[in-house]
Amino acid sequence: MFNLNELLRPNIRDLVPYSSARDEFKGEASVYLDANENSLGSPLLKWYNRYPDPLQMAVKEKLTTIKGVTPEHIFLGNGSDECIDVLIRAFCEPGMDNILIVPPTYGMYEVSAHINNVQIKKVPLTPDFQLDLPAMEEAVDDFTKIIFLCSPNNPTGNSLHRGAVEALLNNYFGLVVVDEAYINFSRQRSFLSDLQEYPNLVVLQTLSKAWGLAALRVGMAFASKEIIDVMNKVKPPYNINQASQELVLKALDEVEQVNEMIRVLVEERGRLERELPSLKIVQKVYSSDANFLLVKVRDAKKVYQYLLDKGIVVRDRSSVILCDDCLRITVGTEKENSELIEALKQYQ
Ligand code: PMP
């Protein structure tokens, strides 16, 4: 059975989190002399002399209306990269525990684990980029605290089969993290609506992709209240700065504008999927549920350098497992995509 207390690192279970005077009294005051801020103001306009809301309640309440998940089930990180790091720090004992990843996948699971001196088990995806459940079952041991999945997957672009993820959620009693950074571009349903059913599920999303707010560094983890409480205990107190909180609040009112951008990007993805395969150097365009395409070419390193010389930078993934001779190409504006196609057409 899933048991959160057993899964946690003992020092985190017993941790007394940092707490400020404002956490303790929670009300409004007329004079704030509790946090060693500069009461005179700041060189900038407004209230940047004061620390921001550590739990970002206004942002979370607005997210509730968009995501249908109440604030006690939401954790905000300085990008979803911070969510990944906080999860590893809370659940994995350095030098003892491990995480399981399924390459090719997003690089930060491995990097975050390394930074925290946490072991990494790797079970590659199958050649069609799906989970190899028997091999994963074999690889998991008593010290495997977290399985990181990415769907739609970076860098392959496909979604993982829902049934396989559900099998893991049912049969594995550690945390299953489903990283949905690219979910807004996907034809598949999010795992957000499954949170009630699975106490070991953590869904990651971000404002860096479809929402177009990569610079603000705001990522989201959705999970049971118990898991979210742990993440809040471990995070730095003011991990989302005031400027980001204000701007995100404003941006979250623009759902329609974001939906329109998603529509355009998905349409452009379709155009690239149709047009790229007819080019001589393109060998395969993998089907994508994300805002990028994995494209197999003849001699990826050469094509990468050729594009770079033309001022077009893509991601060379040719050294990544199962991605021989592959480039990962973000879907850009209509004009950028046309430039890319034109450049590849001219490649000799
Ligand atoms: N997860 C995946 C799958 C990603 O591709 C990325 C960014 N490339 C992230 C998480 C991190 O996103 P951020 O920290 O900007 O929220």
Coordinates of C-alpha atoms and ligand atoms in Angstrom, one line a residue:
M1 CA 0.0 0.0 0.0
F2 CA 1.0 3.6 -0.6
N3 CA 2.1 5.1 2.7
L4 CA 3.3 8.7 2.5
N5 CA 5.1 8.7 5.9
E6 CA 7.1 5.6 5.1
L7 CA 8.0 7.0 1.7
L8 CA 9.3 10.3 3.1
R9 CA 12.9 10.9 4.2
P10 CA 12.9 10.7 8.0
N11 CA 14.5 14.1 8.4
I12 CA 11.7 15.6 6.3
R13 CA 9.0 13.8 8.2
D14 CA 10.3 15.4 11.4
L15 CA 11.2 18.7 9.8
V16 CA 9.9 21.9 11.5
P17 CA 9.5 24.2 8.5
Y18 CA 10.7 27.8 8.3
S19 CA 7.9 30.1 9.5
S20 CA 7.7 33.9 9.5
A21 CA 5.8 36.2 11.9
R22 CA 3.2 36.7 9.2
D23 CA 2.6 32.9 8.9
E24 CA 2.0 32.9 12.6
F25 CA -0.5 35.8 13.0
K26 CA -2.1 35.6 9.5
G27 CA -4.1 38.9 9.9
E28 CA -3.6 42.5 8.6
A29 CA -1.5 45.1 10.6
S30 CA -0.9 48.8 10.1
V31 CA 2.8 48.7 10.9
Y32 CA 5.1 45.9 9.7
L33 CA 8.3 45.7 11.7
D34 CA 8.7 42.0 11.7
A35 CA 10.7 41.0 8.6
N36 CA 13.6 43.4 8.4
E37 CA 12.4 44.8 5.1
N38 CA 13.0 48.4 4.0
S39 CA 10.0 50.3 5.3
L40 CA 10.9 53.4 3.3
G41 CA 10.0 51.7 0.0
S42 CA 12.0 50.6 -3.1
P43 CA 13.6 52.2 -6.1
L44 CA 10.7 50.7 -8.0
L45 CA 7.1 51.6 -7.9
K46 CA 4.7 49.8 -5.6
W47 CA 5.3 47.3 -2.9
Y48 CA 8.4 45.5 -3.9
N49 CA 9.9 46.3 -0.5
R50 CA 7.7 43.6 1.0
Y51 CA 8.1 39.8 0.9
P52 CA 5.5 38.1 -1.4
D53 CA 2.8 35.7 -0.2
P54 CA 4.8 32.5 0.5
L55 CA 1.8 30.3 -0.6
Q56 CA 0.7 32.4 -3.5
M57 CA -3.0 32.1 -2.6
A58 CA -4.3 34.5 -5.2
V59 CA -2.6 32.7 -8.0
K60 CA -3.8 29.3 -6.8
E61 CA -7.4 30.5 -6.5
K62 CA -7.3 31.7 -10.0
L63 CA -5.8 28.4 -11.1
T64 CA -8.6 26.6 -9.4
T65 CA -11.1 28.2 -11.8
I66 CA -9.0 27.1 -14.8
K67 CA -7.8 23.6 -13.7
G68 CA -10.7 22.5 -11.4
V69 CA -8.3 21.7 -8.6
T70 CA -8.6 23.4 -5.3
P71 CA -5.6 25.3 -3.8
E72 CA -4.7 22.7 -1.2
H73 CA -3.9 20.4 -4.1
I74 CA -1.6 22.9 -5.9
F75 CA 2.1 23.6 -5.3
L76 CA 3.8 26.4 -7.2
G77 CA 7.5 26.1 -8.1
N78 CA 10.1 28.4 -9.6
G79 CA 9.4 26.6 -12.9
S80 CA 8.4 22.9 -12.8
D81 CA 12.2 22.3 -12.5
E82 CA 11.9 23.4 -8.9
C83 CA 8.9 21.0 -8.4
I84 CA 11.1 18.1 -9.6
D85 CA 13.9 19.1 -7.3
V86 CA 11.6 19.6 -4.3
L87 CA 10.1 16.1 -4.8
I88 CA 13.5 14.5 -5.0
R89 CA 14.8 16.3 -1.9
A90 CA 11.7 15.4 0.1
F91 CA 11.4 11.7 -0.8
C92 CA 14.9 10.4 -1.7
E93 CA 17.6 9.8 0.9
P94 CA 21.0 10.8 -0.7
G95 CA 23.3 7.8 -1.2
M96 CA 20.5 5.4 -0.5
D97 CA 17.3 5.8 -2.5
N98 CA 16.8 5.9 -6.2
I99 CA 14.4 7.3 -8.9
L100 CA 13.4 5.5 -12.0
I101 CA 13.4 7.3 -15.4
V102 CA 12.5 6.1 -18.9
P103 CA 14.9 7.6 -21.5
P104 CA 14.7 9.3 -23.8
T105 CA 13.1 11.8 -21.5
Y106 CA 13.4 15.3 -20.0
G107 CA 17.0 15.8 -18.7
M108 CA 16.3 17.5 -15.4
Y109 CA 15.0 14.3 -13.6
E110 CA 18.5 12.9 -13.9
V111 CA 20.4 16.2 -13.2
S112 CA 18.3 16.9 -10.1
A113 CA 18.9 13.4 -8.8
H114 CA 22.6 13.8 -9.4
I115 CA 22.7 17.1 -7.6
N116 CA 21.0 15.5 -4.6
N117 CA 23.3 12.4 -4.8
V118 CA 20.3 10.2 -5.5
Q119 CA 20.8 7.0 -7.6
I120 CA 19.1 6.8 -11.0
K121 CA 17.7 3.7 -12.6
K122 CA 17.0 3.8 -16.3
V123 CA 14.6 1.6 -18.3
P124 CA 14.5 2.8 -21.9
L125 CA 11.2 3.3 -23.7
T126 CA 10.3 0.7 -26.3
P127 CA 11.2 1.6 -29.9
D128 CA 7.8 3.1 -30.3
F129 CA 8.5 5.3 -27.3
Q130 CA 6.2 3.6 -24.9
L131 CA 6.7 2.2 -21.4
D132 CA 8.4 -1.2 -21.0
L133 CA 6.3 -2.2 -18.0
P134 CA 7.9 -5.7 -17.4
A135 CA 11.4 -4.1 -17.4
M136 CA 10.2 -1.3 -15.1
E137 CA 8.8 -3.8 -12.7
E138 CA 12.1 -5.7 -12.7
A139 CA 14.1 -2.5 -12.1
V140 CA 12.1 -1.1 -9.2
D141 CA 13.4 -2.1 -5.8
D142 CA 12.6 -1.1 -2.1
F143 CA 14.6 2.1 -2.5
T144 CA 12.8 3.3 -5.7
K145 CA 10.9 6.3 -4.3
I146 CA 9.8 8.1 -7.5
I147 CA 9.1 7.1 -11.1
F148 CA 9.3 10.1 -13.5
L149 CA 7.1 9.9 -16.6
C150 CA 6.8 12.6 -19.2
S151 CA 3.6 12.7 -21.4
P152 CA 3.7 14.2 -24.0
N153 CA 7.3 13.1 -23.8
N154 CA 10.3 15.4 -24.4
P155 CA 12.1 14.9 -26.8
T156 CA 9.9 12.3 -28.6
G157 CA 6.7 14.3 -28.6
N158 CA 4.3 11.3 -28.2
S159 CA 2.0 10.7 -25.3
L160 CA 2.4 7.6 -23.2
H161 CA -0.5 5.1 -23.3
R162 CA -2.9 5.9 -20.5
G163 CA -3.4 2.2 -19.5
A164 CA 0.3 1.7 -18.9
V165 CA 0.5 4.8 -16.6
E166 CA -2.6 3.6 -14.8
A167 CA -1.0 0.1 -14.3
L168 CA 2.0 1.8 -12.7
L169 CA -0.3 4.0 -10.5
N170 CA -2.1 0.8 -9.3
N171 CA 0.8 -1.5 -8.8
Y172 CA 3.7 0.6 -7.7
F173 CA 3.6 2.2 -4.2
G174 CA 6.1 5.0 -4.7
L175 CA 5.3 8.3 -6.3
V176 CA 4.4 8.4 -10.0
V177 CA 5.1 11.8 -11.4
V178 CA 3.5 12.5 -14.7
D179 CA 5.1 15.6 -16.2
E180 CA 2.5 17.2 -18.5
A181 CA 4.5 20.3 -19.5
Y182 CA 3.1 20.0 -23.0
I183 CA -0.4 18.8 -22.2
N184 CA -2.1 21.8 -23.7
F185 CA -0.9 20.7 -27.2
S186 CA -2.0 17.1 -26.7
R187 CA -4.9 15.1 -28.1
Q188 CA -4.9 13.1 -24.9
R189 CA -6.6 13.8 -21.6
S190 CA -4.7 15.1 -18.7
F191 CA -4.2 13.0 -15.5
L192 CA -5.4 15.9 -13.4
S193 CA -8.9 14.4 -13.1
D194 CA -7.3 11.2 -11.7
L195 CA -5.9 12.8 -8.6
Q196 CA -8.7 11.7 -6.3
E197 CA -8.2 8.1 -7.4
Y198 CA -4.5 7.8 -7.0
P199 CA -2.8 8.9 -3.7
N200 CA 0.6 8.3 -5.3
L201 CA 0.0 10.5 -8.4
V202 CA 1.8 13.9 -8.9
V203 CA 1.0 15.8 -12.1
L204 CA 3.4 18.5 -13.2
Q205 CA 2.4 21.4 -15.5
T206 CA 4.0 24.7 -16.4
L207 CA 3.2 28.2 -17.6
S208 CA 6.4 28.1 -19.7
K209 CA 5.0 26.4 -22.8
A210 CA 1.4 27.0 -23.9
W211 CA 1.0 30.0 -21.6
G212 CA 4.1 31.7 -23.1
L213 CA 5.5 32.7 -19.7
A214 CA 8.8 30.9 -19.6
A215 CA 10.6 34.0 -18.3
L216 CA 8.4 34.3 -15.2
R217 CA 9.4 30.8 -13.9
V218 CA 6.2 29.4 -12.6
G219 CA 5.5 25.6 -12.7
M220 CA 2.8 23.7 -10.9
A221 CA 2.5 20.4 -9.1
F222 CA -0.9 18.9 -8.5
A223 CA -1.3 16.1 -5.9
S224 CA -3.0 15.0 -2.7
K225 CA -3.1 17.6 0.1
E226 CA -0.6 15.4 2.1
I227 CA 2.0 15.5 -0.7
I228 CA 1.5 19.2 -1.3
D229 CA 1.9 19.9 2.4
V230 CA 5.3 18.1 2.2
M231 CA 6.4 20.1 -0.8
N232 CA 5.4 23.4 0.9
K233 CA 7.5 22.4 3.9
V234 CA 10.6 21.8 1.9
K235 CA 10.5 24.7 -0.6
P236 CA 12.3 28.0 0.0
P237 CA 9.9 30.3 1.7
Y238 CA 9.4 32.9 -1.0
N239 CA 10.0 30.8 -4.1
I240 CA 7.7 32.7 -6.4
N241 CA 8.6 36.4 -6.5
Q242 CA 6.1 39.2 -6.3
A243 CA 6.5 40.4 -9.9
S244 CA 5.8 36.9 -11.2
Q245 CA 2.8 36.4 -9.0
E246 CA 1.3 39.7 -10.2
L247 CA 2.0 39.1 -13.8
V248 CA 0.7 35.5 -13.7
L249 CA -2.5 36.7 -12.1
K250 CA -3.0 39.0 -15.0
A251 CA -2.1 36.5 -17.6
L252 CA -4.4 33.8 -16.2
D253 CA -7.4 36.0 -17.2
E254 CA -6.4 35.5 -20.9
V255 CA -7.5 31.9 -21.4
E256 CA -9.0 32.7 -24.8
Q257 CA -5.8 34.3 -26.1
V258 CA -3.8 31.3 -24.9
N259 CA -6.3 28.9 -26.5
E260 CA -5.9 30.8 -29.8
M261 CA -2.1 30.5 -29.6
I262 CA -2.4 26.8 -28.9
R263 CA -4.7 26.5 -32.0
V264 CA -2.2 28.3 -34.2
L265 CA 0.7 26.2 -32.9
V266 CA -1.1 22.9 -33.4
E267 CA -2.1 24.0 -36.9
E268 CA 1.5 24.9 -37.7
R269 CA 2.7 21.5 -36.2
G270 CA 0.3 19.9 -38.6
R271 CA 1.8 21.8 -41.5
L272 CA 5.4 20.8 -40.5
E273 CA 4.2 17.2 -40.1
R274 CA 2.8 17.3 -43.6
E275 CA 5.6 19.2 -45.4
L276 CA 8.8 18.0 -43.8
P277 CA 8.5 14.3 -44.9
S278 CA 8.6 15.4 -48.5
L279 CA 12.1 16.9 -48.1
K280 CA 15.0 14.8 -49.4
I281 CA 17.1 14.9 -46.2
V282 CA 14.2 14.1 -43.9
Q283 CA 13.8 10.4 -43.1
K284 CA 11.0 10.4 -40.5
V285 CA 8.8 12.9 -38.7
Y286 CA 7.5 11.4 -35.5
S287 CA 3.9 12.1 -34.6
S288 CA 3.7 14.7 -31.9
D289 CA 1.3 15.8 -29.1
A290 CA 3.6 18.7 -28.1
N291 CA 4.8 22.0 -29.6
F292 CA 7.9 20.4 -31.1
L293 CA 8.7 17.6 -33.5
L294 CA 11.3 14.9 -33.4
V295 CA 12.7 14.7 -36.9
K296 CA 15.1 12.0 -38.2
V297 CA 17.4 13.3 -40.9
R298 CA 20.4 12.1 -42.9
D299 CA 23.4 13.1 -40.7
A300 CA 21.8 15.2 -37.9
K301 CA 25.1 16.8 -36.8
K302 CA 25.7 18.2 -40.3
V303 CA 22.1 19.4 -40.7
Y304 CA 22.2 21.0 -37.2
Q305 CA 25.4 23.0 -38.2
Y306 CA 24.0 23.9 -41.6
L307 CA 20.8 25.3 -40.0
L308 CA 22.9 27.1 -37.3
D309 CA 25.0 28.8 -40.1
K310 CA 21.7 30.0 -41.5
G311 CA 20.7 31.5 -38.1
I312 CA 18.2 28.8 -37.2
V313 CA 18.9 27.0 -34.0
V314 CA 17.3 23.6 -33.3
R315 CA 18.1 21.0 -30.8
D316 CA 20.5 18.2 -31.8
R317 CA 19.3 15.0 -30.0
S318 CA 21.3 12.6 -32.1
S319 CA 23.4 11.4 -29.2
V320 CA 20.3 10.5 -27.1
I321 CA 19.2 6.9 -26.8
L322 CA 16.6 5.8 -29.5
C323 CA 17.0 9.2 -31.2
D324 CA 19.9 8.5 -33.6
D325 CA 20.2 11.3 -36.2
C326 CA 17.3 13.1 -34.7
L327 CA 16.7 16.9 -34.3
R328 CA 14.1 18.3 -32.0
I329 CA 12.5 21.2 -33.6
T330 CA 10.1 23.6 -31.8
V331 CA 7.1 24.7 -33.7
G332 CA 7.6 28.5 -34.3
T333 CA 5.6 31.2 -36.0
E334 CA 4.3 30.6 -39.5
K335 CA 7.1 32.7 -40.9
E336 CA 9.8 30.9 -38.8
N337 CA 8.5 27.5 -39.9
S338 CA 8.5 28.6 -43.5
E339 CA 12.1 29.7 -43.1
L340 CA 13.0 26.4 -41.6
I341 CA 11.3 24.4 -44.5
E342 CA 13.0 26.6 -47.1
A343 CA 16.4 26.2 -45.5
L344 CA 16.0 22.4 -45.4
K345 CA 14.8 22.4 -49.0
Q346 CA 18.1 24.1 -50.1
Y347 CA 20.3 21.7 -48.1
Q348 CA 22.7 19.9 -50.5
Ligands
PMP1 N1 9.2 19.3 -18.0 C1 9.5 19.2 -19.3 C2 9.1 17.9 -19.9 C3 10.1 20.2 -20.0 O1 10.4 20.0 -21.3 C4 10.5 21.4 -19.3 C5 11.2 22.5 -20.0 N2 11.9 22.3 -21.1 C6 10.2 21.5 -18.0 C7 9.6 20.4 -17.3 C8 10.6 22.6 -17.2 O2 9.8 23.7 -17.4 P1 9.8 25.0 -16.4 O3 10.9 24.8 -15.4 O4 10.1 26.1 -17.3 O5 8.4 25.0 -15.8

